[in-house]
C-alpha atoms as one frame of an Amber mdcrd trajectory, in Angstrom:
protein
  76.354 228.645 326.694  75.829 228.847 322.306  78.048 230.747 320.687  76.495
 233.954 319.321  75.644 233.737 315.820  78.398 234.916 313.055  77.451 236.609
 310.040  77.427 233.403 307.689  75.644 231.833 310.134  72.475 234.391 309.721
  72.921 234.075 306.021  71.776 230.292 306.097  69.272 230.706 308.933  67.483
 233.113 306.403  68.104 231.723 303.186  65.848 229.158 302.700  62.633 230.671
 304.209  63.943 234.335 302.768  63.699 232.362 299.021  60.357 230.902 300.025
  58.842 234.409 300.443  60.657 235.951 297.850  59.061 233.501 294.999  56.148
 234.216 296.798  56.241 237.978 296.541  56.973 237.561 292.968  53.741 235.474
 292.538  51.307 237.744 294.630  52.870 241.263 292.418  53.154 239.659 289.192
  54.749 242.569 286.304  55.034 245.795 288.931  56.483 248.706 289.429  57.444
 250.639 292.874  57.377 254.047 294.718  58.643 254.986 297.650  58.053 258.494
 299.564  60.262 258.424 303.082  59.245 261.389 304.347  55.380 260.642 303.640
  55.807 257.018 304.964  54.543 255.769 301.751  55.518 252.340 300.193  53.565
 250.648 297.449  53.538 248.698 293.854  51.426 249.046 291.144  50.282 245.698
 289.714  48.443 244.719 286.988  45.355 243.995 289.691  45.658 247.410 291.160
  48.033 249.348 293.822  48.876 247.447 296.841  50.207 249.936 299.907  52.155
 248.385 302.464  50.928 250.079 305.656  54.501 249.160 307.290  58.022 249.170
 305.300  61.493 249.361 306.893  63.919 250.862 304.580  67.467 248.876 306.190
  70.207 250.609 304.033  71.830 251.249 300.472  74.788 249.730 298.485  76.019
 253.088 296.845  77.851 251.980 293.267  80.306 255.802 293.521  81.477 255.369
 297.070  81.574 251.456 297.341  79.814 251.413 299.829  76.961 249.625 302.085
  75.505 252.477 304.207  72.771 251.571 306.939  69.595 253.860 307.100  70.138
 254.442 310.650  73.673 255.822 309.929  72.637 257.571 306.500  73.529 261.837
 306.838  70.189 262.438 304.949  68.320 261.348 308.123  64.773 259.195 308.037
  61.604 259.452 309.555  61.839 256.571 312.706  59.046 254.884 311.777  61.181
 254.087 308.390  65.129 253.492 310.086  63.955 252.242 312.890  64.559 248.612
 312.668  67.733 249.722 310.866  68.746 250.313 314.621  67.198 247.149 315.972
  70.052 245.412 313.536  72.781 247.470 314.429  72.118 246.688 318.308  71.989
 243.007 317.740  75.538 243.249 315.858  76.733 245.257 318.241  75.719 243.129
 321.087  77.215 239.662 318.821  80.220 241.713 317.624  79.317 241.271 314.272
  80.743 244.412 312.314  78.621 243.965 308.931  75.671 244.971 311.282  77.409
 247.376 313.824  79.445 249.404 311.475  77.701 252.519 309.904  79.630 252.164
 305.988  81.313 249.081 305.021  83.271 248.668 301.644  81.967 246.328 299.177
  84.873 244.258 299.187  83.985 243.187 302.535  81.545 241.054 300.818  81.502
 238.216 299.014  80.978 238.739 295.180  81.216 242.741 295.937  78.552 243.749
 293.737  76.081 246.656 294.806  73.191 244.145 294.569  74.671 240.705 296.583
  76.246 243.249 298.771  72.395 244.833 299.475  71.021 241.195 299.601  73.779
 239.722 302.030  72.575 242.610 304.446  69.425 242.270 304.175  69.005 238.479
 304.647  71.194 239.014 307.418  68.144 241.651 308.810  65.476 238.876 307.967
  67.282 236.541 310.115  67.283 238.788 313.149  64.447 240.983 313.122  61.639
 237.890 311.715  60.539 239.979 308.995  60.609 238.282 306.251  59.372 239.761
 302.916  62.226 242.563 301.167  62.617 244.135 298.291  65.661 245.122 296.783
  65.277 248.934 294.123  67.364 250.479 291.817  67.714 253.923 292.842  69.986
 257.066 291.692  72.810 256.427 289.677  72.970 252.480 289.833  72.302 252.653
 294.493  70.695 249.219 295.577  68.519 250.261 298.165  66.986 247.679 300.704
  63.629 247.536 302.228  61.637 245.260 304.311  57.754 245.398 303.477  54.620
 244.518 304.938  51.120 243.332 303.983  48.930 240.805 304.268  48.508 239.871
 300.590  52.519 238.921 301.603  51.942 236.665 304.385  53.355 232.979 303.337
  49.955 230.342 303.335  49.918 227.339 305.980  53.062 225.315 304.694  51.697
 223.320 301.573  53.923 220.008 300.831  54.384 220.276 297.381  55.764 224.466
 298.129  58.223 223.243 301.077  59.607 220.705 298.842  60.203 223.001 296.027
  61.408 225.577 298.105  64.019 222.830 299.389  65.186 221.664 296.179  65.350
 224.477 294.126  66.975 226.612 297.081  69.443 223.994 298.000  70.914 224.023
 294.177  70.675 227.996 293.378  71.348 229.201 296.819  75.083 229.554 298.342
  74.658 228.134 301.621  77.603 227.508 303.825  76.114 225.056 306.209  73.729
 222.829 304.808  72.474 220.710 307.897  71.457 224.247 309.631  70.404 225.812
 306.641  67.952 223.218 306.594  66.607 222.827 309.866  66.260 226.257 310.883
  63.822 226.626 307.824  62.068 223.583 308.719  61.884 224.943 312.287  59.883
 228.242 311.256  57.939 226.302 309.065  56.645 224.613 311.750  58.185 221.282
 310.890  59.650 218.506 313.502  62.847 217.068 313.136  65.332 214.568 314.313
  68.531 213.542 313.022  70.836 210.229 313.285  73.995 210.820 315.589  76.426
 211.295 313.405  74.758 213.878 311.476  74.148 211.955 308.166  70.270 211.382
 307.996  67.791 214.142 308.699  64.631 212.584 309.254  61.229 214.803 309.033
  58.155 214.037 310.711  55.300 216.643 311.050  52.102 216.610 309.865  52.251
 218.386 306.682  55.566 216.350 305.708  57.889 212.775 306.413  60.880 211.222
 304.986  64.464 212.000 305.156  67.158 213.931 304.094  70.788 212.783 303.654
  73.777 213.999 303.838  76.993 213.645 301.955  80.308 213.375 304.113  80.904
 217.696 303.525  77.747 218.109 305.430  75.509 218.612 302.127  72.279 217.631
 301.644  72.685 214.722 298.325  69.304 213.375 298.767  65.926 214.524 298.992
  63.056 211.755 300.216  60.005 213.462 301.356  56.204 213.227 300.531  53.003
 214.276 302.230  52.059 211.870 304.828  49.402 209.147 304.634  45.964 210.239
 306.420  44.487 207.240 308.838
């Protein structure tokens, strides 16, 4: 039987894809601004092309810069409509269930966190959410007195294209260097595996090699388990 998933682990199974669609997001708003209404159910940016309404968001929690805290919505006093916590909860059951207390717990202190900082602390949890609940397009907002609050969004202007070659391989190498990913190798293929990409690697682990439709080559790895080297291009049409 696999060993259920730790936190780091949902951290790298997210981060590569979770970067793909957050460049993307930032393409498709352009300069913006934001408003949120909870109890109306209203989420939506103002672009320089017009207002775009998301006709689902799922507000996941707050880092809180006075209490030093991470608070989920499903645990916040205030109380939100369900339509809005809601997947909040579907988190918190699938830590609870994987004994994994950043999702289970209601309030966890910032130094529980890597590089305790209202906004990594807001972005570890919710790439952590992306990687269980499949949604994959956030957005992080600065609210009262320096709170990062965390959403999830939905529309269909957000909705990543087909996989395009020259995208996947950006998405690779420029989230491979800025990223802090603990384990390369699954990292990798977990974001090659949504992306609809086959795989196979040697046995020991040191050559990933990638053969699907929209991409080939091979990716190596150093003896740490990090990807050094990058060979890929779009594959020859017979």
């Amino acid at each position: 039987m696999p060993r259920s998933p730790r936190f780091p682990d949902l951290l790298d199974d997210a981060a590569l894809l979770s970067f793909e669609h957050r460049v993307y997001l930032g393409e498709v708003l352009g300069e913006h601004s934001w408003r949120v209404d909870m109890r109306a159910g209203v989420f939506a940016f103002d672009t320089e092309r017009g207002a775009i309404e998301c006709p689902r968001f799922h507000f996941l929690g707050s880092a809180a810069v006075g209490a030093g805290t991470w608070m989920w919505a499903w645990a916040n006093p205030s109380g939100f409509p369900p339509a809005v916590s809601k997947l909040s909860e579907t988190v918190r059951d699938f830590g609870i269930a994987h004994r994994i207390a950043e999702l289970a717990t209601a309030e966890l202190p910032f130094d529980a966190f890597p590089g305790p900082r209202p906004l990594q602390v807001a972005t570890a949890q919710t790439e952590a959410a992306k990687a269980v609940t499949g949604r994959w397009t956030s957005y992080l907002g600065a609210g009262a007195d320096g709170t990062t609050v965390a959403f999830l969004v939905e529309h269909p202007a957000f909705r990543l294209p087909a996989p395009d070659p020259t995208r996947v391989v950006r998405t690779l190498t420029e989230g491979l260097t800025t990223l802090s990913l603990r384990d390369h190798r699954r990292a990798i293929t977990r974001y090659l595996v949504l992306r609809g990409m086959n795989w196979t690697f040697t046995p020991d682990y040191t050559l990933l090699t990638v053969d699907s439709p929209t991409l080939t080559g091979t990716i190596t790895f150093d003896a740490r388990g990090r990807a050094e080297a990058l060979d890929l291009s779009v594959p020859a049409r017979t």
